[in-house]
CSV table of C-alpha atoms and ligand atoms in Angstrom, one decimal:
chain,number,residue,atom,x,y,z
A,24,UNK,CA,0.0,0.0,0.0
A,25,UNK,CA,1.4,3.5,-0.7
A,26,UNK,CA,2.0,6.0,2.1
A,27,UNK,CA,-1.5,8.3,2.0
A,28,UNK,CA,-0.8,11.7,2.9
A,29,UNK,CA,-2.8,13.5,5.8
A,30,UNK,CA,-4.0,17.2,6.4
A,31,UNK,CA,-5.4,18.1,9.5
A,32,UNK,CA,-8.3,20.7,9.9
A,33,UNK,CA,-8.5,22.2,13.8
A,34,UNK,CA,-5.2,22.3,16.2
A,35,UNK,CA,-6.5,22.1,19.2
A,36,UNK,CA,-6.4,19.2,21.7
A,37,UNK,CA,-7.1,16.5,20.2
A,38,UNK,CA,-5.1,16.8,16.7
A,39,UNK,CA,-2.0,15.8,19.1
A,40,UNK,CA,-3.3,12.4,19.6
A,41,UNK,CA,-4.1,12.2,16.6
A,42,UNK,CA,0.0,13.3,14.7
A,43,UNK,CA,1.8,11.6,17.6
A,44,UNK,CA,-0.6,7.6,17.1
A,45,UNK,CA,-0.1,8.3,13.7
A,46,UNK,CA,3.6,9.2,13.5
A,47,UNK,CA,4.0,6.3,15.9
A,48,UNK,CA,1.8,3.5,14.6
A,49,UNK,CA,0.9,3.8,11.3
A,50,UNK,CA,3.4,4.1,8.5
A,51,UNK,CA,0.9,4.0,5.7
A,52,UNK,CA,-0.2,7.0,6.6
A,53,UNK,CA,2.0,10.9,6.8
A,54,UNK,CA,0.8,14.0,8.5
A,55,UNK,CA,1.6,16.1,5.3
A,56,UNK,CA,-0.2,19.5,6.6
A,57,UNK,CA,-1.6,20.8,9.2
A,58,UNK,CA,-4.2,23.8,9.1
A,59,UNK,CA,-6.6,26.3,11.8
A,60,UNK,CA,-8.3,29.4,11.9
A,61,UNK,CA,-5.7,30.8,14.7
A,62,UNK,CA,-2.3,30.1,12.2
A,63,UNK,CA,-0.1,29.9,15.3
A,64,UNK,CA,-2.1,26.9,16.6
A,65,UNK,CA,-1.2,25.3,13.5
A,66,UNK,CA,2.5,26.2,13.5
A,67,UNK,CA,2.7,25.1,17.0
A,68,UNK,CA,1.0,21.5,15.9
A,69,UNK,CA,3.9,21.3,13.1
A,70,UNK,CA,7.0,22.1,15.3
A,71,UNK,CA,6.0,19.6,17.8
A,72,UNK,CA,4.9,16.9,15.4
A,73,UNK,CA,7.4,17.8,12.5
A,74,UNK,CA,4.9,18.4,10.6
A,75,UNK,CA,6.2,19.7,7.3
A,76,UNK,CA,3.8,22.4,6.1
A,77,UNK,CA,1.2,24.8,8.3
A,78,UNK,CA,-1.0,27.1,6.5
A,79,UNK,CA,-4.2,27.7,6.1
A,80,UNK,CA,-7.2,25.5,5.5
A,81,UNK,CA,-7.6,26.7,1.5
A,82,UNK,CA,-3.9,25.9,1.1
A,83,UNK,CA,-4.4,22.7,3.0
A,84,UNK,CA,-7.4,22.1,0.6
A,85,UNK,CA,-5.7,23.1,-2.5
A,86,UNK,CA,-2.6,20.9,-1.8
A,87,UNK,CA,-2.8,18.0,-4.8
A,88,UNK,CA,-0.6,15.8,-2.8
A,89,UNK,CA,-3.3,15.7,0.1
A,90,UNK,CA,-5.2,12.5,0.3
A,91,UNK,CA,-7.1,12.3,3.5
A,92,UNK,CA,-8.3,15.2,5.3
A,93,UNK,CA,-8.9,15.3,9.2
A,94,UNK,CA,-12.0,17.6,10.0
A,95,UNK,CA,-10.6,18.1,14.2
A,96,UNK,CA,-12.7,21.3,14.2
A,97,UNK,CA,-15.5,21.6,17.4
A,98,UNK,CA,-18.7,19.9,16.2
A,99,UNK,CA,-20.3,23.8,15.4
A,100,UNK,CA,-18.0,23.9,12.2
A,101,UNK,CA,-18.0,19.8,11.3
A,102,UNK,CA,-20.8,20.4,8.5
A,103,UNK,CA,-19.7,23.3,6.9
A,104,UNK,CA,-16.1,22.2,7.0
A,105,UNK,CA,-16.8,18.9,5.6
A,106,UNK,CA,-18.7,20.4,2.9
A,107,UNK,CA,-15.6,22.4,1.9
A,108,UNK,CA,-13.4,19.3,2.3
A,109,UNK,CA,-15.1,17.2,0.0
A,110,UNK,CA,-15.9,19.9,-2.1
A,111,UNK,CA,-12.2,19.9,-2.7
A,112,UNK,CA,-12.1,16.5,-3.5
A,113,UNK,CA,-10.3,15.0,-0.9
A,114,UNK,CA,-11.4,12.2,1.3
A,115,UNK,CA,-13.1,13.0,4.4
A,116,UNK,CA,-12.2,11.8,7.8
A,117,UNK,CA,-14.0,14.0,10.3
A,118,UNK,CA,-14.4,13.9,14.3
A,119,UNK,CA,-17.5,13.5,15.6
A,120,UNK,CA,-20.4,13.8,16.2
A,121,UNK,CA,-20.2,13.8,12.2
A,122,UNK,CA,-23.5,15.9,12.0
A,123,UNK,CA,-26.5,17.5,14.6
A,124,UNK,CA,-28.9,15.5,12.5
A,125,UNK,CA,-29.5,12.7,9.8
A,126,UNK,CA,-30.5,15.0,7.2
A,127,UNK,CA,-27.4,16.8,7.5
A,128,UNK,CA,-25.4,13.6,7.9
A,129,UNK,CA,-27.1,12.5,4.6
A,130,UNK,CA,-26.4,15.6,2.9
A,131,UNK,CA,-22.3,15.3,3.5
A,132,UNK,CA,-22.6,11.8,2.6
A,133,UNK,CA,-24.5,12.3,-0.7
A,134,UNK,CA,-22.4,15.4,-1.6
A,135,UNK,CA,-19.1,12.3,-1.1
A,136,UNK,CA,-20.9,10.1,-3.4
A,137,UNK,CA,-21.7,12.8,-5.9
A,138,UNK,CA,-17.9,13.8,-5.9
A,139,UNK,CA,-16.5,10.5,-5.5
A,140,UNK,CA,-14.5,10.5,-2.1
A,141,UNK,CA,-15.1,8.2,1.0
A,142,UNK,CA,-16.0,9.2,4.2
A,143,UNK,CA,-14.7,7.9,7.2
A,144,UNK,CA,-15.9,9.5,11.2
A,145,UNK,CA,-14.8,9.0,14.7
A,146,UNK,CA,-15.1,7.5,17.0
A,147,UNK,CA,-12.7,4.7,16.0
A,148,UNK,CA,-12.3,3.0,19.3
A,149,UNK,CA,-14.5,0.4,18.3
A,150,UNK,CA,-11.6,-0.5,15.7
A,151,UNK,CA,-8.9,-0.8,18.5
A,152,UNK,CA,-7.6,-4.0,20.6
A,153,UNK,CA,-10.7,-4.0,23.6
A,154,UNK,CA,-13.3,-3.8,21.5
A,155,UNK,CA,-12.4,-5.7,19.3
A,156,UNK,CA,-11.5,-8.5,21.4
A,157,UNK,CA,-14.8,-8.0,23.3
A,158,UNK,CA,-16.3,-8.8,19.8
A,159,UNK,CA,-14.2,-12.0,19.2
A,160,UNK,CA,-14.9,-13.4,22.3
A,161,UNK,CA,-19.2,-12.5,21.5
A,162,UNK,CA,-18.8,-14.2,18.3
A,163,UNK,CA,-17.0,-17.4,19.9
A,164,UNK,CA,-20.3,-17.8,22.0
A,165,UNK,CA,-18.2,-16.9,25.4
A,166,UNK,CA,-21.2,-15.9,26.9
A,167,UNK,CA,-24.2,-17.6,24.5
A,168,UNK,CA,-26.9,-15.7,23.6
A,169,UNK,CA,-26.5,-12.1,24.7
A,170,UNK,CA,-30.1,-10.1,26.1
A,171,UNK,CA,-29.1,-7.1,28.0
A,172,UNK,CA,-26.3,-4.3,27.9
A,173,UNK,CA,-25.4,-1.8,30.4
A,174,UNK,CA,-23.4,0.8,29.3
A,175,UNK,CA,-22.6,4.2,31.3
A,176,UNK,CA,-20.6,6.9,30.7
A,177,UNK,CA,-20.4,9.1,34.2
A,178,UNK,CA,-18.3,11.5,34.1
A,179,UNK,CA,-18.3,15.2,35.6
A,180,UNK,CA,-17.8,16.8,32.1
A,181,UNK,CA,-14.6,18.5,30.9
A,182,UNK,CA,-14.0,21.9,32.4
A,183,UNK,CA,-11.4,20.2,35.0
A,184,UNK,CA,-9.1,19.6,32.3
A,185,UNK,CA,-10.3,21.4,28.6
A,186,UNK,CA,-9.3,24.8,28.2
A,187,UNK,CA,-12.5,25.3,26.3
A,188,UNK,CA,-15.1,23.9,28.0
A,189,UNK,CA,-17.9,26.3,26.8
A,190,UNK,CA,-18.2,24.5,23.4
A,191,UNK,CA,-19.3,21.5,25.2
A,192,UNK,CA,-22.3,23.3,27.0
A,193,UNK,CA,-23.9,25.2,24.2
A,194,UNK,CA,-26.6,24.6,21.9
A,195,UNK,CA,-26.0,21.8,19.6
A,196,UNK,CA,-24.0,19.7,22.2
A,197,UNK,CA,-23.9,18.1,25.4
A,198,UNK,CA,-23.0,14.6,26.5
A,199,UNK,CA,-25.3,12.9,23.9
A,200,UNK,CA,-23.6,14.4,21.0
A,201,UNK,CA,-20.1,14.3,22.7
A,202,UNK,CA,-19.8,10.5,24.5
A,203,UNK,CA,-22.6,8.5,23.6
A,204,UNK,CA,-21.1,8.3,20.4
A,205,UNK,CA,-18.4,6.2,22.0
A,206,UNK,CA,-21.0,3.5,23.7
A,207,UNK,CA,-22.8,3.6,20.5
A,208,UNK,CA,-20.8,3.0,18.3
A,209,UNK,CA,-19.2,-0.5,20.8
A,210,UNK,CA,-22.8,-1.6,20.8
A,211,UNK,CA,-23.8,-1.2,17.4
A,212,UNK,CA,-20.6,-2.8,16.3
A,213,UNK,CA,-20.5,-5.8,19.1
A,214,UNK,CA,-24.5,-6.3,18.5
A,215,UNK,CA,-25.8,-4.8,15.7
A,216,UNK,CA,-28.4,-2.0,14.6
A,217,UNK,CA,-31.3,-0.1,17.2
A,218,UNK,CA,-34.5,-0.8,17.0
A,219,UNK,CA,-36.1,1.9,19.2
A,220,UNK,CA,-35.4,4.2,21.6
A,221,UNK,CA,-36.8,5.9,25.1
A,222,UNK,CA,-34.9,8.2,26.5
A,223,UNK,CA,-35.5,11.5,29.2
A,224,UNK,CA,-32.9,14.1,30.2
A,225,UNK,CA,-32.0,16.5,33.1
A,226,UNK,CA,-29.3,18.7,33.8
A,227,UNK,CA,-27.9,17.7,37.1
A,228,UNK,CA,-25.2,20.9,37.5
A,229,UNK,CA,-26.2,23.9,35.3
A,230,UNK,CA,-23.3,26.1,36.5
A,231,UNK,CA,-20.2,25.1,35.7
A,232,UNK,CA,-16.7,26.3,37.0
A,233,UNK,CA,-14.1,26.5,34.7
A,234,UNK,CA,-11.2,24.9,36.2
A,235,UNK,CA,-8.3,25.5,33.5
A,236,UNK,CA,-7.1,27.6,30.9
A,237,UNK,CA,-7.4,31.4,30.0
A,238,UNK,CA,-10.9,31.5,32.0
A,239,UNK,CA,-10.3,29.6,34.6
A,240,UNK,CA,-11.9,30.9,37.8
A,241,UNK,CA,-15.1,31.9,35.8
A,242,UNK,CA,-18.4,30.3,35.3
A,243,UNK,CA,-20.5,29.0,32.9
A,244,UNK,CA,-24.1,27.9,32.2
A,245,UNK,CA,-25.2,24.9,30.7
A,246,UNK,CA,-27.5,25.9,27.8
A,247,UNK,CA,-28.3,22.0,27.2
A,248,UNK,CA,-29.7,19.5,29.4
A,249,UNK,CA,-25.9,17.3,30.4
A,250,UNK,CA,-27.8,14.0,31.8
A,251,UNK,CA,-29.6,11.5,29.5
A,252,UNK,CA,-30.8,8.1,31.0
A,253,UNK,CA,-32.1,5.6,27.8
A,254,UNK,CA,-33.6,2.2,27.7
A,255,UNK,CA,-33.0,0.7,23.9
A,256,UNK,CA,-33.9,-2.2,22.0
A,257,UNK,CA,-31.6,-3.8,19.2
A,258,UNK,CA,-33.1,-5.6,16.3
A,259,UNK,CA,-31.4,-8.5,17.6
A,260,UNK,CA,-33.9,-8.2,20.5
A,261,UNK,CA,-31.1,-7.4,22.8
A,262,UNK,CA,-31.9,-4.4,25.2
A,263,UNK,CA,-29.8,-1.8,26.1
A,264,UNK,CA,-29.5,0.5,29.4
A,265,UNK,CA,-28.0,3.4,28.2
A,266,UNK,CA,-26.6,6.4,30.4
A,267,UNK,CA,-24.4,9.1,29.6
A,268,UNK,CA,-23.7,12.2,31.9
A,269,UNK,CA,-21.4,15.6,32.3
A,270,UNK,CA,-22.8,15.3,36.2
A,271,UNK,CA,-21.7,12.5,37.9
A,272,UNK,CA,-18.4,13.3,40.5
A,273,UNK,CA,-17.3,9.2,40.1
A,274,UNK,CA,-19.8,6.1,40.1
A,275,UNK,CA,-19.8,2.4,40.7
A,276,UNK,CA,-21.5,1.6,37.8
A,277,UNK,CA,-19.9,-0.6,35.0
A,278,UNK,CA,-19.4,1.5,32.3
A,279,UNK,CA,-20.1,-1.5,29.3
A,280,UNK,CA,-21.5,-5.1,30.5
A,281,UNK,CA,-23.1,-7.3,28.1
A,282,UNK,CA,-25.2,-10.3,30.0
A,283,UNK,CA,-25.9,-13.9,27.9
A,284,UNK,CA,-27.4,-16.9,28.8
A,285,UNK,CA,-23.8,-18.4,29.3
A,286,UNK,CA,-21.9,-15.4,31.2
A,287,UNK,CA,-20.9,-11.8,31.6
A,288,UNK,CA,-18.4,-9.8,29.7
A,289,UNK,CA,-17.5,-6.9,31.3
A,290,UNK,CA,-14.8,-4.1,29.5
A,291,UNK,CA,-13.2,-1.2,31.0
A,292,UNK,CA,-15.0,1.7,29.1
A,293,UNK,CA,-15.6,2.0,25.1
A,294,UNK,CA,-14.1,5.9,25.2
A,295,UNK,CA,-11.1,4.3,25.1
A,296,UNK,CA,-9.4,1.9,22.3
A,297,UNK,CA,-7.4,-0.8,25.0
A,298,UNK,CA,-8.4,-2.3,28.2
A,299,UNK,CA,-8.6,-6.6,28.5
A,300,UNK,CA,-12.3,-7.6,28.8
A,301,UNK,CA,-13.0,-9.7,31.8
A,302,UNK,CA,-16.0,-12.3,31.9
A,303,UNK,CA,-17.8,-14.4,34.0
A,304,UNK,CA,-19.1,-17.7,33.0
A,305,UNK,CA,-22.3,-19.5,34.5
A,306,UNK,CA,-19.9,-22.4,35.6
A,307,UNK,CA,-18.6,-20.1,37.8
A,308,UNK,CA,-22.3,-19.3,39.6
A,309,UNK,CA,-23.3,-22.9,39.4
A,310,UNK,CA,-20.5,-25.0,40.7
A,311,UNK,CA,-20.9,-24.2,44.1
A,312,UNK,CA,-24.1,-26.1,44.1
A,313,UNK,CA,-22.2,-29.5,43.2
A,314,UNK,CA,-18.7,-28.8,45.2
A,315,UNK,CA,-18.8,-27.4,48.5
A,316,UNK,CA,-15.2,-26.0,48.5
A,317,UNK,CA,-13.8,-22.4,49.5
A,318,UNK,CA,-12.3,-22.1,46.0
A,319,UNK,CA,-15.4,-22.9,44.1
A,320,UNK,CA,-17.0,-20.2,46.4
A,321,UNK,CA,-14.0,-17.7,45.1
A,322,UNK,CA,-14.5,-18.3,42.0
A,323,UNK,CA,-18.3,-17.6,41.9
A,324,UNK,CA,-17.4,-14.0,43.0
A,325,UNK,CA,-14.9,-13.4,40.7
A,326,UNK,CA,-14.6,-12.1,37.0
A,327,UNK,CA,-11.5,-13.6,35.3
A,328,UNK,CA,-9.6,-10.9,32.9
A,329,UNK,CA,-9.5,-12.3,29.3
A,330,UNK,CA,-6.2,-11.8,27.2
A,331,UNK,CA,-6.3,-8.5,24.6
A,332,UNK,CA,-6.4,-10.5,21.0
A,333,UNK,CA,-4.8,-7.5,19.4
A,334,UNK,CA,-1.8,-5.2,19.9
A,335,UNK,CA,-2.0,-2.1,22.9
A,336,UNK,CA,0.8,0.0,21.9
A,337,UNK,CA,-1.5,2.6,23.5
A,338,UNK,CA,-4.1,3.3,26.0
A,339,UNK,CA,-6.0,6.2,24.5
A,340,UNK,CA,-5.2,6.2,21.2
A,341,UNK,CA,-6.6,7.9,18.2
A,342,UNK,CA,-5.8,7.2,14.1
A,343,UNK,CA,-6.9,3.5,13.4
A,344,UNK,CA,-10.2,4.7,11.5
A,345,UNK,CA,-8.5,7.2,9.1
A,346,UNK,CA,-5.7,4.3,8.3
A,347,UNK,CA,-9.1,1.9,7.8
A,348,UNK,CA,-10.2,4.3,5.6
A,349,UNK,CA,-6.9,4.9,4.1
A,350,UNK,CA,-6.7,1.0,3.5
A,351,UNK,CA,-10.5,0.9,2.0
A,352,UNK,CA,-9.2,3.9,-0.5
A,353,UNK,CA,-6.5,1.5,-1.5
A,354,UNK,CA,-8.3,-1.7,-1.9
A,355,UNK,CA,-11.7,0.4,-3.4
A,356,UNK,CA,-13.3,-2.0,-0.3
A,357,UNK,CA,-15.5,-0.5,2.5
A,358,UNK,CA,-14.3,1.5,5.5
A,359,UNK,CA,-15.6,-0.1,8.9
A,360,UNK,CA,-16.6,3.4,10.1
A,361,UNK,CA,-18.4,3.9,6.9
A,362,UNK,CA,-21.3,6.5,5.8
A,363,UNK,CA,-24.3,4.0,6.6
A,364,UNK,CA,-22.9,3.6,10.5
A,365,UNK,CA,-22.3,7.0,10.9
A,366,UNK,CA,-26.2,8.0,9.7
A,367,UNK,CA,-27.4,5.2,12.0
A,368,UNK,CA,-25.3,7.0,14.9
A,369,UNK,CA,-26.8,10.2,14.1
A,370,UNK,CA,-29.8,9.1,14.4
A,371,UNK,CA,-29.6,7.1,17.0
A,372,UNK,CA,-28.5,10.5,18.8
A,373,UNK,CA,-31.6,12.3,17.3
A,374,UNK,CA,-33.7,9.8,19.1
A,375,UNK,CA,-32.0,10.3,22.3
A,376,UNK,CA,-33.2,14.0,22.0
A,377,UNK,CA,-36.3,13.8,20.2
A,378,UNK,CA,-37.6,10.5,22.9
A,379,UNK,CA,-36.7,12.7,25.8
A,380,UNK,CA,-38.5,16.0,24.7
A,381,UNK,CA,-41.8,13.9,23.8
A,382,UNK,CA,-41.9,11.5,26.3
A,383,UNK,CA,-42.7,8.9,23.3
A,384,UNK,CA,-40.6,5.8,21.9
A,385,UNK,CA,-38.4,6.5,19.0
A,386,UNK,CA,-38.7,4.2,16.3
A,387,UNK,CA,-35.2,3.7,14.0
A,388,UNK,CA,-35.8,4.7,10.5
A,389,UNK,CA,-32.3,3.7,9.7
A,390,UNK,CA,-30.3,0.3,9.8
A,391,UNK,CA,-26.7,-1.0,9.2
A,392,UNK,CA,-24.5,-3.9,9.1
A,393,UNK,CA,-22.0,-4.4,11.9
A,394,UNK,CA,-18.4,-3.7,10.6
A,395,UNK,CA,-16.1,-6.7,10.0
A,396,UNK,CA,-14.1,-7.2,12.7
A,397,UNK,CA,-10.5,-7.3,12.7
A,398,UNK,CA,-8.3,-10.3,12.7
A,399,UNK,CA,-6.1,-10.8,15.0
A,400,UNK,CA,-3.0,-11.3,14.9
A,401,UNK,CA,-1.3,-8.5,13.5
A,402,UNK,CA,1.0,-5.5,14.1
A,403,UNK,CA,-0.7,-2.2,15.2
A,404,UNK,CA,-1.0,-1.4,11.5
A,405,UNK,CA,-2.6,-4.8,9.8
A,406,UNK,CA,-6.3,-4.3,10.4
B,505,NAD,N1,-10.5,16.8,23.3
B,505,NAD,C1,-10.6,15.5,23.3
B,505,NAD,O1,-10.1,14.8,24.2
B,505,NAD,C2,-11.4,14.9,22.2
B,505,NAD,C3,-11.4,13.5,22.2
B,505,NAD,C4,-12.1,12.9,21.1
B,505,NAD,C5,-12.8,13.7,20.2
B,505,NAD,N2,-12.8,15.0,20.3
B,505,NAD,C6,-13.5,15.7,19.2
B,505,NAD,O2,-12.5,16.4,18.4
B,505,NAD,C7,-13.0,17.7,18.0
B,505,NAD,C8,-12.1,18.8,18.4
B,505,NAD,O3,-12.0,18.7,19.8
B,505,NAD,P1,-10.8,19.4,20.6
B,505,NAD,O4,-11.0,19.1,22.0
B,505,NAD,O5,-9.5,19.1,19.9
B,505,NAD,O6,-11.2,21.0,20.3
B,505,NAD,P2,-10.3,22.3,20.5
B,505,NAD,O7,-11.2,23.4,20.8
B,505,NAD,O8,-9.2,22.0,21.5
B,505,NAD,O9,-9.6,22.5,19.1
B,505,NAD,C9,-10.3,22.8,18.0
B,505,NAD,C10,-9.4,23.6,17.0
B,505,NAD,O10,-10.2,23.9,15.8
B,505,NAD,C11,-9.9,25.2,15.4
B,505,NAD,N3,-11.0,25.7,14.6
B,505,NAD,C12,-12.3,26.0,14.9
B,505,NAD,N4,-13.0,26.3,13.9
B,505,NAD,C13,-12.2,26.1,12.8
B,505,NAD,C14,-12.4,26.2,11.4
B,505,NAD,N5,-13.6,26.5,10.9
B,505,NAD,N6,-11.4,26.0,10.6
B,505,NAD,C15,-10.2,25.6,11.1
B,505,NAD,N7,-9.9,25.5,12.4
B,505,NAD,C16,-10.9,25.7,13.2
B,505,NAD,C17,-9.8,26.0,16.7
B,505,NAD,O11,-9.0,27.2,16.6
B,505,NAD,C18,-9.0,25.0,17.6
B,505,NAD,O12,-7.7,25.1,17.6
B,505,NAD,C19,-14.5,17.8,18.5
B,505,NAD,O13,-15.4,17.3,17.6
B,505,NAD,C20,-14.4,16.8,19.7
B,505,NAD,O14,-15.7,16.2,19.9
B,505,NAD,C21,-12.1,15.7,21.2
């Protein structure tokens, strides 16, 4: 495969993740340019990632020997800036959530078929070692027939570490559009397409202290509700307990378990791309009731951690999906994190929103197929 050369839209915190897991792990692809609307941001992202050109996002977009172009803008400017990306004909990569609604979503997508590029969208953790080793183990039957998923993302927002917090709190975002993606996108991919949603919202902490950066010492207000609680069912039957917050201080909750007829797997939390599944088997519950020992007694409180089936060369890792897409370019195959997925996410996000302001189920329109999983295996790079 040739070496597909990168440009990065938006230098802010993220795009580091981003040049360094590249630089590091995946030779097929080359952080060729690097572009933002404050030009020093960008220069800064070059000289610590030896990036060879910063400029601006028409040069970016006017550079022939771009392939693949990163849209690592905040989710206000993802649209508008994809629009202009594929416009230019490159391929599109973009963070997520890819757009506020499916319309929208549909509208970048047909505009990539119309011009011929792919379209590839965060998250990608689904694509990394955990998950994907969650998913080999589902599919080997580990735990039979899987009914029920919790999966909970509690966390007290971002102002204690993001220097720009107020993005996250302002129309148009709020956890559902910010982290459910994540548990999404590991359910969908582990257990296939939603069926229907019911969902409600609060806002547990509307003023918010801004802990870091320029402002910190200020306040500011929530304009969005930063708590949904959601009950889901999959078309496979299995039903989902979905909760994803900007309000809780810490929890005890798991944040992804997925019950079967056979077991338990539990993993550590789909926002990130590593973390070895654990599971617990019904042999473990049951053999108690035929051997009255203190280890079969241990064992029936214990979940055993399973081995990762996949390289970890990093915890928290970002890249994998733009070198899937890179690798779907070159083989003129399909990308895992591919255009139906991503309008299936979007609306499963849209029916977050639109269940809890009505009080009513919402039915999915929209359906997809649940990306091939990896083999493992292979080096970082050989997905
Ligand atoms: N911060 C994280 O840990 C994290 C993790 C995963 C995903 N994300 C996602 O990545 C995206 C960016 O998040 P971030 O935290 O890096 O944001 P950030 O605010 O730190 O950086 C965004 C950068 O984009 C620039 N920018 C804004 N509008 C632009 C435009 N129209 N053209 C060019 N540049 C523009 C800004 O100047 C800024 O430097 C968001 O969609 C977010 O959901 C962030």
């Amino acid at each position: 495969m040739r070496v597909y050369n990168v440009g990065i839209i938006g230098c802010g915190v993220i795009s580091r993740t981003y040049a360094g897991d590249i630089r590091a792990f995946y030779p097929e692809l080359r952080v060729a340019a690097c572009a933002d609307v404050n030009p020093s941001l960008a220069k800064k992202l070059a000289d610590e990632f030896d990036i060879p050109r910063a400029c601006k996002t028409e040069e970016l977009l006017g550079d022939s020997a771009i392939d693949i172009v990163l849209n690592l803008t905040p989710p206000q400017f993802h649209v508008a800036l994809d629009r202009q990306i594929i416009a230019a004909g490159k391929h599109l990569f973009s963070e997520k959530p890819f757009a506020p609604n499916v319309a929208q979503a549909r509208e970048v997508l047909a505009l990539a078929a119309q011009k011929g590029v792919m379209v590839g969208c965060a998250p990608d953790t689904f694509l990394a070692s955990g998950l994907q080793s969650v998913r080999w183990y589902l599919d080997a039957g580990l735990i039979g027939k899987p009914f029920f998923v919790t999966a909970n993302m509690t966390t007290f927002g971002v102002e204690t570490w993001h220097p720009s917090p107020e993005s996250f709190y302002s129309r148009g975002s709020g956890p559902q559009y910010d982290m459910a993606p994540y548990y999404l996108s590991a359910i969908v991919g582990l257990l296939g397409p939603i069926e229907s949603i019911a969902a409600y919202n609060t806002c547990g902490l509307e003023k918010r202290r801004i802990y870091v950066g320029p402002r910190a010492g200020s306040d500011l207000r929530a304009e969005v509700p930063t708590h949904y609680t959601a009950i889901m069912r999959l078309a496979s039957g299995v039903l989902v307990n979905l909760n994803v917050s900007y309000d809780i201080y810490r929890s005890n909750l798991p944040m992804f378990e997925i019950y079967g007829d056979g077991g338990t797997l539990a993993y550590p939390d789909p926002n990130f791309g590593g973390g070895a599944p654990k599971v617990y088997r019904k042999e473990q519950f049951t053999d108690p009731v035929y051997r009255d020992t203190q280890e079969a007694k241990d064992r029936s409180r214990t979940f055993y951690e399973l081995p990762e089936l996949f390289p970890r060369p990093k915890d928290y890792s970002r890249g994998i999906g733009v070198l899937d897409l890179a690798k779907a370019i070159e083989t003129g195959g399909k990308n895992r994190a591919n255009g139906e997925l991503i309008v299936h996410i979007t609306e499963a996000i849209e029916g977050l929103m639109i269940s809890s302001e009505s009080g009513a189920f919402y039915r999915m329109t929209t359906t997809c197929e649940r990306p091939e999983p990896i083999m493992p295996g292979g080096a970082p790079d050989e997905i």
